[in-house]
XYZ file of C-alpha atoms in Angstrom:
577
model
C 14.285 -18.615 -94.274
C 17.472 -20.061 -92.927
C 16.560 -22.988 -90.178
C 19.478 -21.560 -87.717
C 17.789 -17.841 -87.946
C 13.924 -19.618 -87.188
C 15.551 -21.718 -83.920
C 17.494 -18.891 -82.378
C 14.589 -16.664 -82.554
C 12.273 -19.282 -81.022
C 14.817 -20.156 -78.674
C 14.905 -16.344 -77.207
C 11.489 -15.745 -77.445
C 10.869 -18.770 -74.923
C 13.463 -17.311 -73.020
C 11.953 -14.121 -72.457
C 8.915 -15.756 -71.430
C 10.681 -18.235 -69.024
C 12.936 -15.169 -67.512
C 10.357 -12.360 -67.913
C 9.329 -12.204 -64.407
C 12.807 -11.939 -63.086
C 12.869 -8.286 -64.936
C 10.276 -7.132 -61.956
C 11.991 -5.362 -59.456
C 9.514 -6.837 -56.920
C 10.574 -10.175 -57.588
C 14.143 -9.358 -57.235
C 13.441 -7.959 -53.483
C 11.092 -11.264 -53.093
C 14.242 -13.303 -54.178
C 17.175 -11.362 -52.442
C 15.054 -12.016 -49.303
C 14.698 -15.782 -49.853
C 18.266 -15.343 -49.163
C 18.402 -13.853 -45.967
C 19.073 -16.435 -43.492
C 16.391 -16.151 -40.474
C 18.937 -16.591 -37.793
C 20.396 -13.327 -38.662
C 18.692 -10.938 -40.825
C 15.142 -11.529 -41.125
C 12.361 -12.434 -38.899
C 11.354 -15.867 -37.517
C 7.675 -14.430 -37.381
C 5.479 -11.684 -38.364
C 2.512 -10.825 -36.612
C 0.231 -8.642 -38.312
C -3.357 -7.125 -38.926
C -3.713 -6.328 -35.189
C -4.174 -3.861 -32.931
C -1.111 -4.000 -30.867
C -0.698 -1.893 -27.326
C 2.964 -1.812 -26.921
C 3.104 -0.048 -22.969
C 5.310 1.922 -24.679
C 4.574 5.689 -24.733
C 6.617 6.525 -27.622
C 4.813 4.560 -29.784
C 1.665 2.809 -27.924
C 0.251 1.179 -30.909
C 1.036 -0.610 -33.880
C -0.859 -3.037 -36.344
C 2.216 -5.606 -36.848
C 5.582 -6.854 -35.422
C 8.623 -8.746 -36.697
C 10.382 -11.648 -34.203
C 13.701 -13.040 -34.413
C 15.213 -15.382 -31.416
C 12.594 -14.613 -29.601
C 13.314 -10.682 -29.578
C 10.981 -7.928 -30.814
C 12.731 -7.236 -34.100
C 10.728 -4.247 -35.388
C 7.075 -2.939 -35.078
C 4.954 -0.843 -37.248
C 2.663 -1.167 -40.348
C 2.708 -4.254 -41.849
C 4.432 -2.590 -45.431
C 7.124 -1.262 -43.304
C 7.865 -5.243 -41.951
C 8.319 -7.062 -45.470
C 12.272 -6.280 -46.206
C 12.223 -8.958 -42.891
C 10.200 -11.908 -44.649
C 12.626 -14.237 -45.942
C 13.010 -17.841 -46.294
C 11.278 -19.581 -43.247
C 9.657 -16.651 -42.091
C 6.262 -17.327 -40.828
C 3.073 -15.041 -40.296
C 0.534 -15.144 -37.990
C -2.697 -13.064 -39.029
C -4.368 -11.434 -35.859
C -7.366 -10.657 -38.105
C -7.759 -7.265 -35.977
C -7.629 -8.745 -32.747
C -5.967 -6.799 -30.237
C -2.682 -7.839 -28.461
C -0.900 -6.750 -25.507
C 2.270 -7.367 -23.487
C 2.588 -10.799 -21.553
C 1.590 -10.107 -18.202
C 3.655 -9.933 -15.278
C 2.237 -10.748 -11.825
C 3.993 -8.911 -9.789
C 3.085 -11.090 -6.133
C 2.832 -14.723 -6.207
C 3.709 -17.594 -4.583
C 3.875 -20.282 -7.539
C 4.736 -23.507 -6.008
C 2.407 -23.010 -2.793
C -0.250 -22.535 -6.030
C 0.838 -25.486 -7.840
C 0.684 -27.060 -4.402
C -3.041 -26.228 -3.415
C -4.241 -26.984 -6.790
C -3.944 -30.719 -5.468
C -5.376 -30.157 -2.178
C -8.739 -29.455 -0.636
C -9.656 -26.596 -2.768
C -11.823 -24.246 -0.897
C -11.640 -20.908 -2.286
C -15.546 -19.821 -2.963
C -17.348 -21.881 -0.848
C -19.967 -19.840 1.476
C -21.324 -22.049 3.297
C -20.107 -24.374 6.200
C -21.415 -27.537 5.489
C -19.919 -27.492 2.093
C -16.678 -26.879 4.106
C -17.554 -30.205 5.851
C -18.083 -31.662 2.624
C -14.712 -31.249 0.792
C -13.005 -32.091 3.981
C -15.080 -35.383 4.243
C -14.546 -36.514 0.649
C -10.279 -35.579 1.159
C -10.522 -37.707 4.455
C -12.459 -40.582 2.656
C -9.762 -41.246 0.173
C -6.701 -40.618 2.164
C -4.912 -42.914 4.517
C -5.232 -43.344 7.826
C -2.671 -41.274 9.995
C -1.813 -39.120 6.278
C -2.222 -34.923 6.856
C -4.845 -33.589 4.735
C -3.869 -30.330 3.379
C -5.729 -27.309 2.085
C -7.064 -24.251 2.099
C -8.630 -21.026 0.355
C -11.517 -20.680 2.635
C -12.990 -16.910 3.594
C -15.221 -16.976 6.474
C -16.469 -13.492 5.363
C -18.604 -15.853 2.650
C -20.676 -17.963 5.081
C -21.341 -14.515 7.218
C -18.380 -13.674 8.786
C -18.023 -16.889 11.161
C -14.448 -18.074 12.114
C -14.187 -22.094 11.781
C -12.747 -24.298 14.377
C -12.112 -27.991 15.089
C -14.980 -29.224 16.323
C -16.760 -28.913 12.523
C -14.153 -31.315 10.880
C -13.193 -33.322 14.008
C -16.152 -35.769 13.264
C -15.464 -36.320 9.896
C -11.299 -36.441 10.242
C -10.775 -38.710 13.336
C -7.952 -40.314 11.686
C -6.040 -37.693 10.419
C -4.664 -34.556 10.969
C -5.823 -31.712 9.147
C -4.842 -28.015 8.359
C -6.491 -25.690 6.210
C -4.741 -22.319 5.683
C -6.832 -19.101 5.422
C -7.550 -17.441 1.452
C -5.096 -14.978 3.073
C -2.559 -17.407 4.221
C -2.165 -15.740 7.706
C -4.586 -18.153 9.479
C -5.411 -21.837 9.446
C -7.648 -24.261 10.981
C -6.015 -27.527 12.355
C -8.743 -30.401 13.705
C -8.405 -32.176 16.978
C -5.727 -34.738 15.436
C -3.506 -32.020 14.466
C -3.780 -30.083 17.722
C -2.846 -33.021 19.940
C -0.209 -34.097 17.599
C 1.253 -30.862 18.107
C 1.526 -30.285 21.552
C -0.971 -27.541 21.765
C -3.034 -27.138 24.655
C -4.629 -24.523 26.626
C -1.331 -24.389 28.436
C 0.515 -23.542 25.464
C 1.564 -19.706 24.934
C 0.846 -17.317 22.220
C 4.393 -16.731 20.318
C 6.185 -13.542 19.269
C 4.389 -12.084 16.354
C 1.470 -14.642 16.468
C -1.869 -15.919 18.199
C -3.354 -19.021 19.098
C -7.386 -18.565 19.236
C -9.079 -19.552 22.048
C -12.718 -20.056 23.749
C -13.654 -18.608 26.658
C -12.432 -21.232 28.959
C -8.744 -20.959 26.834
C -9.407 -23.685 25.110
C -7.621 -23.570 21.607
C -10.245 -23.386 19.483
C -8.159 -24.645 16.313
C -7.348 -21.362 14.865
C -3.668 -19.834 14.658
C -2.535 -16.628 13.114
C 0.577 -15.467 11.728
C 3.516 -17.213 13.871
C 1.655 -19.125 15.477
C 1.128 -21.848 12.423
C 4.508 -22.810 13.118
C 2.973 -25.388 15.856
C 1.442 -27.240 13.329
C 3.307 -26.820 10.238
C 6.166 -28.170 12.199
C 5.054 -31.316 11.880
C 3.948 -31.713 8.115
C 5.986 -33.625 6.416
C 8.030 -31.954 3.836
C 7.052 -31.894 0.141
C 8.852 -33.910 -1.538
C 11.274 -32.608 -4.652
C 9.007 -34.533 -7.140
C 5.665 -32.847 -5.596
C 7.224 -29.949 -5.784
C 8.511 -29.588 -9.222
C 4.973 -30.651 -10.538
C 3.598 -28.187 -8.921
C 5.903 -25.279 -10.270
C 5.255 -26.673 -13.884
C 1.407 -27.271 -13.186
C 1.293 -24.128 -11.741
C 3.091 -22.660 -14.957
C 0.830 -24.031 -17.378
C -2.695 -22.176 -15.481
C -0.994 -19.059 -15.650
C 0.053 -18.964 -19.300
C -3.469 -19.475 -19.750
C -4.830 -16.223 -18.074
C -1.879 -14.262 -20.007
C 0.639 -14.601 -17.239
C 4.576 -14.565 -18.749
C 6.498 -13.158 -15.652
C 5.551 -13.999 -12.210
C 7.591 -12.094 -9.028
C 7.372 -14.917 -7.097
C 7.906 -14.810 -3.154
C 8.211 -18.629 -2.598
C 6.625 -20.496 0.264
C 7.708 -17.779 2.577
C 5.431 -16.297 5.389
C 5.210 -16.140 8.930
C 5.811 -19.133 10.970
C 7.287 -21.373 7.648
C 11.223 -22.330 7.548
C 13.220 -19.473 5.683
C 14.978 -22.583 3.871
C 11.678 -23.456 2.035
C 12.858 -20.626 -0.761
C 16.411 -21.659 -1.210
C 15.075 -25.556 -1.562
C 12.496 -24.619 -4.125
C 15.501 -22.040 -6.125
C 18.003 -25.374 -6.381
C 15.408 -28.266 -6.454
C 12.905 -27.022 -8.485
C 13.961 -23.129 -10.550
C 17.516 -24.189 -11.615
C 16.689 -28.127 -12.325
C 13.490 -26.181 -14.762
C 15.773 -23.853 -16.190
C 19.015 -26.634 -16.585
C 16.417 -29.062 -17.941
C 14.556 -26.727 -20.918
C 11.179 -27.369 -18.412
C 10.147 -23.602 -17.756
C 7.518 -22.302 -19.237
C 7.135 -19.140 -17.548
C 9.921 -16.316 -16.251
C 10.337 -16.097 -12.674
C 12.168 -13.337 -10.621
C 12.597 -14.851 -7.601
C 12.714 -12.787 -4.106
C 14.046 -14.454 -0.711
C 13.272 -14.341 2.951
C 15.420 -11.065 4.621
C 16.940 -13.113 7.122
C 19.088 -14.793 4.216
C 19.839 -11.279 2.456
C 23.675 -12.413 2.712
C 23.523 -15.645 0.901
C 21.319 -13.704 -1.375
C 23.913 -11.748 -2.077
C 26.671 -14.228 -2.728
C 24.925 -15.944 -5.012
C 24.327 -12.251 -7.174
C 27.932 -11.857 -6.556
C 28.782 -14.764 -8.269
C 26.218 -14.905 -10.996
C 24.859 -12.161 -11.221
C 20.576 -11.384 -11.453
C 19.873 -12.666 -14.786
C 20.344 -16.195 -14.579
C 19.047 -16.974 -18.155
C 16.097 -15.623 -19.656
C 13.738 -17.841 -17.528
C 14.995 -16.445 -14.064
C 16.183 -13.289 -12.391
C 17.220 -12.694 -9.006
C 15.005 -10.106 -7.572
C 15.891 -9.371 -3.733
C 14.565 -9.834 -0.358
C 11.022 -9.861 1.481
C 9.520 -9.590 5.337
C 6.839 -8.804 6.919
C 5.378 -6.031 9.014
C 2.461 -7.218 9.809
C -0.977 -9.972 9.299
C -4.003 -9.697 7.070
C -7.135 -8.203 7.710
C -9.220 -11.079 7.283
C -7.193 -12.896 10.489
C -7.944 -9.167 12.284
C -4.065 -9.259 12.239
C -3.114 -5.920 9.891
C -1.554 -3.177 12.226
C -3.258 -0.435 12.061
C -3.827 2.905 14.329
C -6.849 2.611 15.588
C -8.408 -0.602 17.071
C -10.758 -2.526 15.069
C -13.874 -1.309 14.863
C -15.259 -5.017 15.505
C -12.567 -5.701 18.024
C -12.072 -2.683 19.841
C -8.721 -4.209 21.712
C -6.899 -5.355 18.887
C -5.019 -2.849 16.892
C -3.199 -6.098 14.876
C -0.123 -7.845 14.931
C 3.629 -6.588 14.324
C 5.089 -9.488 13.200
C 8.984 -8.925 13.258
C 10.173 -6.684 16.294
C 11.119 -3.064 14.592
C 14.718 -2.901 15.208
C 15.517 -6.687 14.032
C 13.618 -5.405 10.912
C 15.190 -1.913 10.356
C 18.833 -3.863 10.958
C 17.969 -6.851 8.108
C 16.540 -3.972 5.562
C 19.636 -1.742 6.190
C 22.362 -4.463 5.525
C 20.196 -5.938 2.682
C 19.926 -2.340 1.116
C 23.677 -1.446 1.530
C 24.809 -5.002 -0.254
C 22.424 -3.445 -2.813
C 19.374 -5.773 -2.496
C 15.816 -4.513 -3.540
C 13.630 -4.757 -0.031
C 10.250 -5.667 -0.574
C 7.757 -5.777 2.334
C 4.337 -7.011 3.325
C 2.487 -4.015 4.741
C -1.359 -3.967 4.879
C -2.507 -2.236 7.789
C -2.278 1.441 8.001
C 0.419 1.726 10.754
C 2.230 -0.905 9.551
C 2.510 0.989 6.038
C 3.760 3.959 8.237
C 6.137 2.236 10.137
C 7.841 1.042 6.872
C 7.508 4.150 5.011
C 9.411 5.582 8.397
C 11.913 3.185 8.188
C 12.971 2.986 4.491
C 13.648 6.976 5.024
C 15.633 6.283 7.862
C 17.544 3.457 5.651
C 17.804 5.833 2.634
C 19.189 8.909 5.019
C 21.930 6.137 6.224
C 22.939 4.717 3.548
C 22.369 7.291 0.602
C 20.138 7.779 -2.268
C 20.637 5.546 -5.069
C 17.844 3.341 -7.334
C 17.012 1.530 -4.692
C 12.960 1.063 -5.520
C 11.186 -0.305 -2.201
C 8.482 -1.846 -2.544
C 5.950 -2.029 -0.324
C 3.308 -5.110 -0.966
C -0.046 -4.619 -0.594
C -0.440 -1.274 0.848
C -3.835 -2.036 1.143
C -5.112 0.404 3.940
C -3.600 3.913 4.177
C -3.881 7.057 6.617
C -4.143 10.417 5.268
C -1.453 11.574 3.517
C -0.177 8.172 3.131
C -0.591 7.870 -0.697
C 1.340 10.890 -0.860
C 4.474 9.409 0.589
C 4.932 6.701 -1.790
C 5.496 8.825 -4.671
C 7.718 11.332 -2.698
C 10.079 8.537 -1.528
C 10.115 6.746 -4.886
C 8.564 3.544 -3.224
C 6.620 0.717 -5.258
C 2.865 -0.055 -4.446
C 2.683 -4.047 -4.875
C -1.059 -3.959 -5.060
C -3.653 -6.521 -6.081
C -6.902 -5.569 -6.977
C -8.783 -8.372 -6.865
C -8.309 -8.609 -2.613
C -10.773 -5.375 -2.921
C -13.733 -7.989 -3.858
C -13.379 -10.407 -1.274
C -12.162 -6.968 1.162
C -14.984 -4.530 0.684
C -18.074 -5.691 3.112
C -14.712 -7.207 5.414
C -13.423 -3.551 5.521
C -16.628 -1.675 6.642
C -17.271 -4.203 9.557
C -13.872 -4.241 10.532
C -12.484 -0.562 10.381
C -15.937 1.014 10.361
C -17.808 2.949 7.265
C -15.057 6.370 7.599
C -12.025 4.369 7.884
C -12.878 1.745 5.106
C -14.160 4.315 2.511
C -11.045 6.598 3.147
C -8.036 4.600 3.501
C -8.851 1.015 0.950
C -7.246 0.588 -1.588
C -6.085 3.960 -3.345
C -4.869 2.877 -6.654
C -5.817 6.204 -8.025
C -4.239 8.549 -5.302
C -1.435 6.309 -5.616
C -0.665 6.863 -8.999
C -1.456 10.579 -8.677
C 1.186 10.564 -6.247
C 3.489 9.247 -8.780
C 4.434 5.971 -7.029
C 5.040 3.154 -9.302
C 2.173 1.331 -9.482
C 2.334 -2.525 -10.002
C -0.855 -5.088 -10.367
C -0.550 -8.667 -9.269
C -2.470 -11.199 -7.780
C -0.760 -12.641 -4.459
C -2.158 -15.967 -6.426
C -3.348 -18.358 -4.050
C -4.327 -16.198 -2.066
C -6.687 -14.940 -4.833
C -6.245 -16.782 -8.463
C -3.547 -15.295 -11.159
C -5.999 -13.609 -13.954
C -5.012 -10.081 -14.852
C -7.645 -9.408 -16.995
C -10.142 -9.194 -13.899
C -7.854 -7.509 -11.844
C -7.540 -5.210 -14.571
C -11.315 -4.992 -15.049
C -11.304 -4.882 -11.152
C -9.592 -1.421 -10.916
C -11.363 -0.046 -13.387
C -14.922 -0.699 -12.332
C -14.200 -1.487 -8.197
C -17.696 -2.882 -7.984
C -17.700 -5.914 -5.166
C -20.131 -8.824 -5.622
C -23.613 -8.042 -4.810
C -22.488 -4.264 -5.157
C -24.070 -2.099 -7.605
C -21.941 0.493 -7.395
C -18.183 1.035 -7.267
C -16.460 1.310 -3.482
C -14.464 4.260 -3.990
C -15.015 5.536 -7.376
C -12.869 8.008 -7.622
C -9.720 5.553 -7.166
C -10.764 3.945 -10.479
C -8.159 3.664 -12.853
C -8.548 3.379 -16.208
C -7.588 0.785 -18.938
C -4.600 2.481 -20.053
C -3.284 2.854 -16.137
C -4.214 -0.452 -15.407
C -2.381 -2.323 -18.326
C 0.835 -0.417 -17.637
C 0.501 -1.321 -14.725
C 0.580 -4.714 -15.154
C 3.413 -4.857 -18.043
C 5.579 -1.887 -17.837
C 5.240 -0.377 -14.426
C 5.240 -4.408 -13.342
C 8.497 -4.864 -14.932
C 9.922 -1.417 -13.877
C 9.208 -2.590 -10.159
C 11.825 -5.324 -10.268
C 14.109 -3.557 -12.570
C 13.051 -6.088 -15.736
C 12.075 -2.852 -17.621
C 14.595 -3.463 -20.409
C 13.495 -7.250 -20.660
C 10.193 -7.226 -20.746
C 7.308 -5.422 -19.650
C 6.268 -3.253 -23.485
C 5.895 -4.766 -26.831
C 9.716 -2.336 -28.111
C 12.489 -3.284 -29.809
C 15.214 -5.432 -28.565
C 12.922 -7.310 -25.771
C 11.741 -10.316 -24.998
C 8.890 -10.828 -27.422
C 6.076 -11.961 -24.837
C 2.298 -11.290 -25.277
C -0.811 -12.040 -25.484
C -3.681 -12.424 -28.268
C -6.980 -10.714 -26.499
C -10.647 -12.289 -27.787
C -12.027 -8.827 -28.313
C -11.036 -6.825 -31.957
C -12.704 -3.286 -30.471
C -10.089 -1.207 -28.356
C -13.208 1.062 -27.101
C -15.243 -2.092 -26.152
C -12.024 -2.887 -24.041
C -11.101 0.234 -22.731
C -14.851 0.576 -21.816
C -15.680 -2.620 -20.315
C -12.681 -3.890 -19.791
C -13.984 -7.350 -20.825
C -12.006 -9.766 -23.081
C -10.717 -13.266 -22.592
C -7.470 -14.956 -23.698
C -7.055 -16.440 -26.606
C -3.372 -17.378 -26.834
C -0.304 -16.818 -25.051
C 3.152 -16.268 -26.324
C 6.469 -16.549 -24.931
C 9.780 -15.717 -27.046
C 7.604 -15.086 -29.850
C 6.257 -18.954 -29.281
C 3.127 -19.921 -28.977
C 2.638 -21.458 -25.350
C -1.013 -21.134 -24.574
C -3.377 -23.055 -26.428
């Protein structure tokens, strides 16, 4: 046999073996996608085997999704994904766990969080002499003549007492002390702080505030509402440095509870400087964002006396200021907190049958800021807890919109906590948002009854449901730290409404269920500060932020409502572990 004829044979048969798999068409796709650069045609990341709730109801659930630039690229079955695997792609295998939207807390105040995480920490304690105890061990290993700062305390835990001076004066003789209410509408200040501040039983009770007193006028240490402005005059400011660690510190607790989004309303309340927000939006939000430090998104709202520098600086920029922050709109207040006996309502309280509560801004001063905020085109957002005081706003948002027009305007109303009849059904018929946090209801429940009385309490507290059914839009958050950021049991909370040391739920037919609940806190949350085409539903086109759940059993979920987080993404990267 010629030699030439035996090499060229042996030559193509190792050819064929060598080239055979290129012939499969499969390989061909594999190898065309190689090719496809990640930055513009396939995915950075594919996330499959789950069970994925999307808050979308055109398509609420899917087993995988594709991620490019931190976008949603595509969702569906994993098969339907695979054209987007090229070179560089990466998967992550959810091995059925379920996964859900990041969540977005719609009330917050973030740095006053991040602040109080480094302070006396008394959120929990029921009992007084614990109290004592933190307070003693803050005042051991401070200086002498340095404020000690805290707070978180609910007297409804020890029984219902109110604190005063005299049980920290012994233990604090060298240094002025104030500890703000769980609420943040009260605080204690000892002895030191009092006569640092000027206040005396000569002093007077300010507009839209109280200074407690004994029976002989003494001030007993206690001030609500506008009155904390005698003492928190006199802290010194927070420094830039303080401040900024306590944003990111802040930032890094709530990406472990799921939190992506925060509506944050700054270190704004009754009796604090109005500048406090604008400080904390140039110190602290734009030297994050300028820096590649934020770890979170942020849409930031501002006191209503600035509305007009609020504007300018929308006028100029616009809302979105990058992905990490949005400029939401403007906030007052109509009235206290329950827990200070401060919430307006009709009737007197039950356990103080002179007080009917506080109106903290004067109505026409209020109704004058919300109209020119509204007309530059400003979302209004206002604390209301109290059942006249969510009245008196509902009254005056009508009287805005019949002035000024009907647009999308979506008011919010925060907390709405405590509603008359018919109430509930108002929010929906005006289009207004109910800024609600479930979690209050816990520490609220035994608070309400003694308070308003059995009736009141069990008719007007809390009406998620009736809300809803009224078709307001319905937004979760957490008013964090007033109460800690952690949907899931403020999820779990409106589901099952069951109080500690309750065995049943307080009003169980303003349950919600899972599905309400976790649109509520993604979707509806976003929706509520116009973010709805950001983020808020695992769709197409948005910001690819959510969260890996412990549990792999929807019905165990939707049931219980018990799971933990495992891991927290933001831009489709993994932030939490």
């Amino acid at each position: 046999m010629n030699l030439s004829i035996v090499i060229s044979a042996s030559v193509a048969i190792f050819l064929s073996i060598l080239f055979f798999p290129l012939l499969s068409s499969n390989y061909w796709l594999k190898w065309r996608a190689s090719l496809i650069p990640s930055t513009k045609l396939g995915a950075d990341l594919i996330v499959k085997n789950g069970v994925i709730f999307t808050s979308d109801p055109s398509f609420p659930f899917a087993d995988s999704m594709a991620i490019r630039d931190g976008r949603i690229l595509r969702l569906g079955n994993y098969s339907a994904l695979q054209d987007l695997s090229g070179y560089g792609t990466k998967e992550l295998n959810l091995e059925g766990n379920v996964v859900v939207p990041g969540f977005i807390d719609s009330h917050v105040h973030l740095i006053s969080a991040g602040l109080q995480m480094a302070r006396v920490q008394l959120e929990g304690v029921n009992q007084k002499d614990e109290v004592v105890r933190r307070v003693k061990e803050a005042a051991l290993n401070a200086k002498r003549g340095s404020w000690i700062l805290g707070g978180g305390w609910n007297n409804d835990l020890w029984g219902g007492e109110l604190p005063v001076a005299s049980w920290i004066d012994e233990v604090t003789a060298d240094n002025p002390v104030w500890l703000t209410r769980m609420d943040g509408h009260m605080g204690l200040a000892n002895s030191v702080a009092l006569k640092l501040a000027g206040v005396t039983n000569l002093s007077k009770d300010p507009n839209g505030g109280t200074i407690m007193r004994t029976a002989d006028g003494e001030p007993t240490g206690l001030l609500i509402d506008a009155a904390t402005e005698l003492i928190l005059s006199w802290i010194p400011e927070v420094s830039v440095d303080e401040r900024r660690e306590a944003m990111l510190r802040a930032s890094s607790f709530a990406l472990t509870r799921g939190v992506t989004t925060v509506v944050d309303f700054g270190r704004y309340f009754p009796g604090a400087p109005v500048e406090h927000s604008w400080q904390d939006f140039s110190d602290v939000y734009q030297w994050a964002d300028a820096s590649g430090k934020m770890k979170i998104r942020v849409c930031l709202f501002f006191p209503m006396e600035t509305w007009s520098r609020l504007y300018g600086v929308i006028h100029r920029a616009g809302r979105a200021l990058s992905n990490w922050i949005y400029l939401g709109g403007v906030k007052a207040f109509a009235d206290g907190s329950l827990g200070s006996n401060s919430a307006l309502f009709h009737e007197p309280y039950f356990d103080d049958p002179h007080n009917f509560g506080l109106q903290v801004v004067e109505s026409e001063s209020l109704l004058n800021m919300t109209m020119a905020s509204d007309m530059s085109g400003l979302q209004v957002a206002i604390h209301a807890i109290g059942d006249r005081a969510n009245d008196l706003i509902l009254d005056m948002y009508e009287s805005v919109v019949s002035k000024n027009g009907k647009r999308d305007r979506r008011f919010r109303i925060e907390h709405a906590q405590h509603l008359a009849p018919g109430t509930a059904v108002r929010f929906g018929q005006q289009g207004i948002v109910a800024s609600v946090q479930p979690d209050h209801l816990l520490d609220d429940a035994d608070a309400a009854i003694r308070k308003l009385g059995v009736d009141r309490a069990q008719k007007g507290s809390y009406l998620f449901r009736s809300l809803l059914s009224s078709n307001a839009l319905l937004a979760l958050g957490s008013d964090w730290p007033v109460t800690s950021a952690y949907p899931l049991r403020a999820i779990r909370t409106a589901m099952k409404r069951i109080p500690p040391g309750w065995e049943t739920a307080w009003i169980p037919s303003e349950c919600l269920s899972l599905n309400d609940a976790l649109i509520a806190h993604t979707i509806s949350a976003a929706r509520a500060c116009f973010l709805e085409n950001e983020i808020g539903s695992l769709s197409t086109g948005k910001l690819a932020d959510f969260v890996i759940l412990s549990t792999d059993s929807w019905d165990e979920f939707a049931t219980e409502g018990s799971a933990s987080v495992s891991a927290t993404y933001v831009g489709g990267v993994q932030a939490y572990p």
